[in-house]
CSV table of C-alpha atoms in Angstrom, one decimal:
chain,number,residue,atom,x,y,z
S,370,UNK,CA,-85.5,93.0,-91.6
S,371,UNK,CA,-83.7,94.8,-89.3
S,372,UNK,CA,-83.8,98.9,-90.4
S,373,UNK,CA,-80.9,101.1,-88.8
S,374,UNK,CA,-81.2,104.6,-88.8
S,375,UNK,CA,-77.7,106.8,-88.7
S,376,UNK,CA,-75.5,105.5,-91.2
S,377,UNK,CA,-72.7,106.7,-89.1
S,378,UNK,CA,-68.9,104.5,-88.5
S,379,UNK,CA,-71.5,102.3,-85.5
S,380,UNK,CA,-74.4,102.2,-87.8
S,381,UNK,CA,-72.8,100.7,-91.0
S,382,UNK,CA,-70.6,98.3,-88.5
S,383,UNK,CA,-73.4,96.9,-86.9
S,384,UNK,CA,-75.2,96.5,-90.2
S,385,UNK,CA,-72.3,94.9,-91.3
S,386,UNK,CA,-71.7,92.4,-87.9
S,387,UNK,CA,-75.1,92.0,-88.7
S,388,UNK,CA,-74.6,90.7,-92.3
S,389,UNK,CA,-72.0,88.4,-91.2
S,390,UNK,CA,-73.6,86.3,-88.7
S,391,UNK,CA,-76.4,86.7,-91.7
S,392,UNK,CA,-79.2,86.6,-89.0
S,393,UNK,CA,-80.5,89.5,-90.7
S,394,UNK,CA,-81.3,91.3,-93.8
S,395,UNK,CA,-80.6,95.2,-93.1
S,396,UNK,CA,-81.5,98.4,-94.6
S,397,UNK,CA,-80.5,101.9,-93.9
S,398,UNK,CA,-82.9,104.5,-93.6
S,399,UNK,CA,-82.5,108.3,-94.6
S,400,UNK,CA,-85.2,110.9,-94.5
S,401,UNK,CA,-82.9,113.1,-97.1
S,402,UNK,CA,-83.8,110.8,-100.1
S,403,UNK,CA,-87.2,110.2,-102.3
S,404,UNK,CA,-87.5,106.5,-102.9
S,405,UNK,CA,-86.0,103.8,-102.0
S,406,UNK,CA,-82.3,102.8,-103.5
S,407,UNK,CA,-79.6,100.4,-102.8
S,408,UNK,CA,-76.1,101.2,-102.1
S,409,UNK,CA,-72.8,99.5,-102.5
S,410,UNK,CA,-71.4,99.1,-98.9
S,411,UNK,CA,-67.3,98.3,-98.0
S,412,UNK,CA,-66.3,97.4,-94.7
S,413,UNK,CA,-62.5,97.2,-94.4
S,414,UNK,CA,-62.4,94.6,-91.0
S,415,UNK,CA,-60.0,93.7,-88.7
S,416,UNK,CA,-59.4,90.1,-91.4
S,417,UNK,CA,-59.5,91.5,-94.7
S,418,UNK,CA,-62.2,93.8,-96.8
S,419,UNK,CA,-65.4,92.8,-97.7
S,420,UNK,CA,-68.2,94.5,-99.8
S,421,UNK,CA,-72.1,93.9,-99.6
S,422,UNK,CA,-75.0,95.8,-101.2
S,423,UNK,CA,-77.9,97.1,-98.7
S,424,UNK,CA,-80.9,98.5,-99.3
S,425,UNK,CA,-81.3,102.2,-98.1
S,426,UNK,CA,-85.1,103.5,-97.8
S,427,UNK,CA,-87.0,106.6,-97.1
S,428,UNK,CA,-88.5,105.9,-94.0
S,429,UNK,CA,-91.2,106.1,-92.4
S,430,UNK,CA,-93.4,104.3,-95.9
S,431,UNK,CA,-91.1,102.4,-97.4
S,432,UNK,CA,-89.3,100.5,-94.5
S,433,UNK,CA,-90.3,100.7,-90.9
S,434,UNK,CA,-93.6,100.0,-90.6
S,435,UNK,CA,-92.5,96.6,-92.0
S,436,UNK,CA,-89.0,96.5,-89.4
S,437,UNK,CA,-88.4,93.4,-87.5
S,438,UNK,CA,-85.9,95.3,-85.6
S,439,UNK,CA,-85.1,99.2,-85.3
S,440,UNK,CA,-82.0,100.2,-84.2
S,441,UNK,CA,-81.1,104.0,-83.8
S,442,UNK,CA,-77.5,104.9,-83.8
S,443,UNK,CA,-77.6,108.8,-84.7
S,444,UNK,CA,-76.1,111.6,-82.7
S,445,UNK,CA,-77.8,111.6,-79.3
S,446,UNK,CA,-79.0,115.5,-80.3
S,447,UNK,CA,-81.3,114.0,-83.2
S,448,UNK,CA,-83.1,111.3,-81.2
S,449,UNK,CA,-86.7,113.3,-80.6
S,450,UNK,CA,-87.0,114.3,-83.7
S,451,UNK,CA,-86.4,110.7,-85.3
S,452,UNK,CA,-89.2,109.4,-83.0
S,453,UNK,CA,-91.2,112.3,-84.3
S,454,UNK,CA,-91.3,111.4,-87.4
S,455,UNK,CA,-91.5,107.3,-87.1
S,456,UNK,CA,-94.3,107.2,-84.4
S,457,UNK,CA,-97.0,107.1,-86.2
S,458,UNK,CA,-95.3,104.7,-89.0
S,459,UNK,CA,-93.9,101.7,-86.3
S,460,UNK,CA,-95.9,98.8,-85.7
S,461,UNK,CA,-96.7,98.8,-81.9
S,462,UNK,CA,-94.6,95.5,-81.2
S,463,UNK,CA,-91.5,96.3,-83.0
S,464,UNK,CA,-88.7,96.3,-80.6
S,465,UNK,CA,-86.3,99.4,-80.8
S,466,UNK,CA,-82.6,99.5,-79.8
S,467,UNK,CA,-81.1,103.0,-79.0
S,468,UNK,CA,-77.3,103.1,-79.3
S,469,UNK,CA,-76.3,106.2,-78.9
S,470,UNK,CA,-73.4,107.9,-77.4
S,471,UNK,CA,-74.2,110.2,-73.8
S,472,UNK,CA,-77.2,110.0,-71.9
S,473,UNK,CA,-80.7,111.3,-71.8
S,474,UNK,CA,-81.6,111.0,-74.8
S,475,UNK,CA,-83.4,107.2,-73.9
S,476,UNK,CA,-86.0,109.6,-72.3
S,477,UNK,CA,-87.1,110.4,-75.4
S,478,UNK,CA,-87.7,106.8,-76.6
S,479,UNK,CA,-90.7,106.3,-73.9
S,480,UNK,CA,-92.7,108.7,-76.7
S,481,UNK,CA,-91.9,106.1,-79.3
S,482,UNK,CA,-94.3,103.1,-78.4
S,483,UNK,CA,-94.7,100.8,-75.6
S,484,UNK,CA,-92.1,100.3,-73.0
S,485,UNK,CA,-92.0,97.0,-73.1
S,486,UNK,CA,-90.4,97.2,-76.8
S,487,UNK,CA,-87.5,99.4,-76.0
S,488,UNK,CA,-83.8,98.4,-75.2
S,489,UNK,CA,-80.6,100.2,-74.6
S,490,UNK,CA,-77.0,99.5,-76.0
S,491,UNK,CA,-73.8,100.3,-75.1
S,492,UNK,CA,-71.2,99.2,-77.5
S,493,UNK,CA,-66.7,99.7,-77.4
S,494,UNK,CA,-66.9,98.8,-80.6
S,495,UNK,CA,-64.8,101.2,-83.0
S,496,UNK,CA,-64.8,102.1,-86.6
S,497,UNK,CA,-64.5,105.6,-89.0
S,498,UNK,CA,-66.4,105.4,-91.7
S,499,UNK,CA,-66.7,108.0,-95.1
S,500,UNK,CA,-69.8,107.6,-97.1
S,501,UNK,CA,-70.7,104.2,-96.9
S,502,UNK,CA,-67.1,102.8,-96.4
S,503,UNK,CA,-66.5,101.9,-92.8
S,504,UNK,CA,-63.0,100.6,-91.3
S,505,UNK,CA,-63.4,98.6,-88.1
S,506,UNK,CA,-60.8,99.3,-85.8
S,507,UNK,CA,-61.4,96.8,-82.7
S,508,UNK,CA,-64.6,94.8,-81.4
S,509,UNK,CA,-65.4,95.2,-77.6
S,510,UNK,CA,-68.5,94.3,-76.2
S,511,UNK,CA,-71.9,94.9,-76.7
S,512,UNK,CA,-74.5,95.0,-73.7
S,513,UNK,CA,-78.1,95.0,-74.3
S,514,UNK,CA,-81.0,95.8,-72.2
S,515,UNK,CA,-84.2,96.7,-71.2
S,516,UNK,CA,-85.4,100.3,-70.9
S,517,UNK,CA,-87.6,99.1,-67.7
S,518,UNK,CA,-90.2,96.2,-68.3
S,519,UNK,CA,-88.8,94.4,-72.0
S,520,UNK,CA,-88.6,91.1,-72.4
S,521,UNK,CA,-85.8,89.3,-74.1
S,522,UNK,CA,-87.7,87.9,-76.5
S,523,UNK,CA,-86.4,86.4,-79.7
S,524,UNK,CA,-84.9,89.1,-81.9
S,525,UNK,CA,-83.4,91.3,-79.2
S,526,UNK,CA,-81.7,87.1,-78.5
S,527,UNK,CA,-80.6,87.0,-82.2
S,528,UNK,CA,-79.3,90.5,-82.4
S,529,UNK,CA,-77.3,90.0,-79.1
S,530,UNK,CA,-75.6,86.7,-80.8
S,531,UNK,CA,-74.6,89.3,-84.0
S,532,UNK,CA,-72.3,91.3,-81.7
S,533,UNK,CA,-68.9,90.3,-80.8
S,534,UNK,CA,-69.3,89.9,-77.4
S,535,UNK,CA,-72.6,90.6,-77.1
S,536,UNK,CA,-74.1,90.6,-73.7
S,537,UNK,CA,-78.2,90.6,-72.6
S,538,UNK,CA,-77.9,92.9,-69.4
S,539,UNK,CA,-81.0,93.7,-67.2
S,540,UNK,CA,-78.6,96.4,-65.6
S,541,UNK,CA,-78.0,98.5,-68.6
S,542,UNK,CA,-78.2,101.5,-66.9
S,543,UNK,CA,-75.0,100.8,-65.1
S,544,UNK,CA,-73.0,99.7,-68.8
S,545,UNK,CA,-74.2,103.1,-69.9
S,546,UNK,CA,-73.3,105.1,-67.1
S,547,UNK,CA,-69.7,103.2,-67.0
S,548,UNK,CA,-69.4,104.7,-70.9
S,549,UNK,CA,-70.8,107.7,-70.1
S,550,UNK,CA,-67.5,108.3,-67.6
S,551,UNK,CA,-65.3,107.3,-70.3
S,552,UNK,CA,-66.7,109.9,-72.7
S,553,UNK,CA,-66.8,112.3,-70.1
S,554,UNK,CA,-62.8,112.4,-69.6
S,555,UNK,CA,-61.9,111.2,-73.3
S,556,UNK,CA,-64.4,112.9,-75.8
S,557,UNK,CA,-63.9,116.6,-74.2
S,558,UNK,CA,-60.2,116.3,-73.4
S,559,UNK,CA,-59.1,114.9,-76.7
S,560,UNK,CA,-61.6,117.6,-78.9
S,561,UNK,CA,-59.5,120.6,-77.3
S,562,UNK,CA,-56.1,119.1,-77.3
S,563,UNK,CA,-57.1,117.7,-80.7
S,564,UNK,CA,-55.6,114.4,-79.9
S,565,UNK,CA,-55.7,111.0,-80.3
S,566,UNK,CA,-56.9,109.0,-77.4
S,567,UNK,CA,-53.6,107.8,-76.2
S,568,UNK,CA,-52.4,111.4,-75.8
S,569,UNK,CA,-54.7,111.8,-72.3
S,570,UNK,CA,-52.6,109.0,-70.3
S,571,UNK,CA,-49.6,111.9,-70.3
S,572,UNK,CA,-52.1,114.1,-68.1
S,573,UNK,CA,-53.2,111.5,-65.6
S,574,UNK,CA,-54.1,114.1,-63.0
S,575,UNK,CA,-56.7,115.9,-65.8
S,576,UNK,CA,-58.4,112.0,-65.5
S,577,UNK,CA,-58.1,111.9,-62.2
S,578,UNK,CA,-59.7,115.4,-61.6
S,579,UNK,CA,-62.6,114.8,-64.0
S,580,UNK,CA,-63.8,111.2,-62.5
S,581,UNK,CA,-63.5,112.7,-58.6
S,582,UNK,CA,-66.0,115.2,-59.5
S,583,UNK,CA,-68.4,113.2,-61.7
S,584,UNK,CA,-68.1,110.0,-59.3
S,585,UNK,CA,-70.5,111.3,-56.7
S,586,UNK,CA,-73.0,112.2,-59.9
S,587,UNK,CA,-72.8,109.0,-61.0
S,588,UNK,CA,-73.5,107.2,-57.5
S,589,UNK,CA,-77.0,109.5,-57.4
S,590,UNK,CA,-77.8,107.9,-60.5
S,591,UNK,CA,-77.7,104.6,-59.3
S,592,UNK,CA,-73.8,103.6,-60.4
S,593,UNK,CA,-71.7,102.7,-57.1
S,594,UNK,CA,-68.2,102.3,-59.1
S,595,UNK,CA,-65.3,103.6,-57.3
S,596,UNK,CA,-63.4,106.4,-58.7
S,597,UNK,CA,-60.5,103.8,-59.0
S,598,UNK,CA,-62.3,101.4,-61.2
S,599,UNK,CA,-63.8,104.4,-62.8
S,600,UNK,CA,-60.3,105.6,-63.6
S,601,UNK,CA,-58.7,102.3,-64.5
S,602,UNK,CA,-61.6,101.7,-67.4
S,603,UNK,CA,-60.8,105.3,-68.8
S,604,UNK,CA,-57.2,104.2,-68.8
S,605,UNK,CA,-57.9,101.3,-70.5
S,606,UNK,CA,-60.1,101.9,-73.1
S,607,UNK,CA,-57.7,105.2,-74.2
S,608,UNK,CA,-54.9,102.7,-74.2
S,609,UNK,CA,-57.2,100.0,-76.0
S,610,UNK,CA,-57.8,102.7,-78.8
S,611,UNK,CA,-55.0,104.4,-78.4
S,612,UNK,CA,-54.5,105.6,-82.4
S,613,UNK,CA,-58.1,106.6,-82.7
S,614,UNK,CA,-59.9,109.7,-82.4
S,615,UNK,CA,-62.5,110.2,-80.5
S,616,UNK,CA,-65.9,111.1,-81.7
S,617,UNK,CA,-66.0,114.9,-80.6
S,618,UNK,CA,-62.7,115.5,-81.4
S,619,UNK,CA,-63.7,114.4,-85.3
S,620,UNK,CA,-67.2,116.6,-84.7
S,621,UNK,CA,-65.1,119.6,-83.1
S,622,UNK,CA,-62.4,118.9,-86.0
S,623,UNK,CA,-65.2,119.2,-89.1
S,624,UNK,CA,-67.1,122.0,-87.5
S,625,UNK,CA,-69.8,119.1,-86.9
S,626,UNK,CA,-72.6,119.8,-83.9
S,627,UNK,CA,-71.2,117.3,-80.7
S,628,UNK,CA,-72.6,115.6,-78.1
S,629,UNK,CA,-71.5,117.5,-75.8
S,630,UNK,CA,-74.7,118.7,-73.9
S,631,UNK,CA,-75.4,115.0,-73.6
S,632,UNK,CA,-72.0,114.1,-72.1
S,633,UNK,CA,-70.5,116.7,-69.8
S,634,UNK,CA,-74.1,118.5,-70.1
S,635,UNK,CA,-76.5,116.0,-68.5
S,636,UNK,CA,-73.6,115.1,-65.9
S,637,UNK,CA,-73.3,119.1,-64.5
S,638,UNK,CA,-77.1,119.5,-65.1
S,639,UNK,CA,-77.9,116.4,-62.5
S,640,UNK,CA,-75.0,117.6,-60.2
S,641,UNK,CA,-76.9,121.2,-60.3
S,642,UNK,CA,-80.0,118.9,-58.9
S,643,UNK,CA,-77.5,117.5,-56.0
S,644,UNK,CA,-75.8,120.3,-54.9
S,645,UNK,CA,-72.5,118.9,-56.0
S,646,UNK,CA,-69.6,121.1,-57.1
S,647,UNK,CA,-67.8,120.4,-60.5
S,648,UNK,CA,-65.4,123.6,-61.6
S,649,UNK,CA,-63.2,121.1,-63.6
S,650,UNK,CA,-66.3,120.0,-66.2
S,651,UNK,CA,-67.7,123.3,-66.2
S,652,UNK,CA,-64.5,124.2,-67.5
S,653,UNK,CA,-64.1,122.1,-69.6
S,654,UNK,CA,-67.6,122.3,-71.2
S,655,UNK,CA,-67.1,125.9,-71.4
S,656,UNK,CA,-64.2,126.0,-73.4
S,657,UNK,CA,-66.1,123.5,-75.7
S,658,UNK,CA,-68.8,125.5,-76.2
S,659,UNK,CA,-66.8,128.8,-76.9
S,660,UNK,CA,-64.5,126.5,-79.8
């Protein structure tokens, strides 16, 4: 059983990539509800619609001390207090997969159990979702990894195989840093124009201004990209999902809480540790916080 908590547009697609390669049974868990309940599930894919019915539990009881698999794919502000409640209810060998937009929030996971049973995901996959309907719109890649000392043992191999392009990484740190730019220049800049992601490659200098002041962050974290590459893979993916919105602007757009403190945040917090100058993302972070 793998259990996924966040039945957000990433949560229900993996539960449903999950459901096709029908390597696992999956259930939903939700703190908000009494017992435990099935719901009708649609997933309108790239190849046609389908429709499945998954179980959806009060956790921690019900489901997770009896998880395979946890994977966590709720807004990166909610991870401590979902490890708060499901410490004391997860089995001490259970491996746990954190996908999770930003970063920082994978420190919290090292209160959850041992190390040795945690793993990190960065996914390009895309997909909106209302209720529990979920539209796919494109399958990138996957990586998978460690948090330090995990193994990958058998179900962290079988939930790599249920993700399009699914890749087991022992350098996840660099995949997430790599998304983390991309987020930095597309989530912000398309949640004040209020813009699809396409929008930002007419304002190439506002791209090329954001990832020449986060690159020399990055590098102190361990990533040693150029700013080039960096700014080639921002280009790409806003081209890649060019008709989509990003996730802030759809949080900024509903009056939803962002990520924001976990994007451009934790990138001019760690550049407050190096002495490193960023009036661009200050800006920009800001005007988010004043919207």
């Amino acid at each position: 059983m793998a259990c996924i908590i966040g039945a957000g547009s990433i949560g229900q697609l993996t539960a449903e990539l999950l459901r096709r390669r029908g390597l696992f049974k999956t259930c939903f868990i939700d703190t908000r509800i009494k017992k435990p309940k099935r719901v009708a599930c649609t997933c309108s894919s790239i190849n046609g619609r389908s429709s499945y019915r998954c179980a959806k539990g009060v956790y921690p009881e019900s489901f997770v001390r009896y998880a395979d698999l946890l994977i966590i794919t709720v807004k990166a502000f909610s991870v401590a207090k979902i490890i708060r409640d499901i410490a004391p209810h997860l089995k001490h060998d259970t491996p746990v997969v954190l996908m999770v937009n930003g970063f920082g929030a994978q420190e919290e996971l090292k209160k959850l159990t041992h190390e040795n049973r945690l793993y990190l995901a960065s996914t390009s996959n895309g997909a909106t979702h209302k209720k529990y309907s979920v539209v796919e719109k494109g399958l990138g890649t996957t990586y998978i990894g460690p948090l330090k000392h995990a193994k990958e043992i058998s179900v962290i191999k079988y939930f790599t195989k249920s993700m399009p392009s699914g890749t087991y990484t022992a350098s996840i740190y660099d995949e997430l840093l790599r998304k983390l730019a991309v987020n930095a220049v597309i989530n912000p800049v398309t949640a004040i124009r209020n813009c699809v992601n396409a929008e930002i490659l007419n304002d190439p200098d506002i791209i090329r201004e954001i990832i020449t002041e986060i690159s020399p962050i990055l590098r102190h974290l361990g990533l040693n990209d150029s700013p080039d590459s960096l700014m080639h893979r921002v280009e790409t993916v806003a081209a890649n999902t060019g008709a989509n919105y990003s996730s802030m602007q759809q949080d900024y757009y509903y009056g939803r809480l962002s990520e924001i403190d976990y994007i451009l945040g934790i990138l001019i917090k760690k550049a407050r540790i190096y002495g490193i100058k960023t009036p661009c993302i200050d800006k920009l972070y800001q005007q988010l916080k004043n919207m």
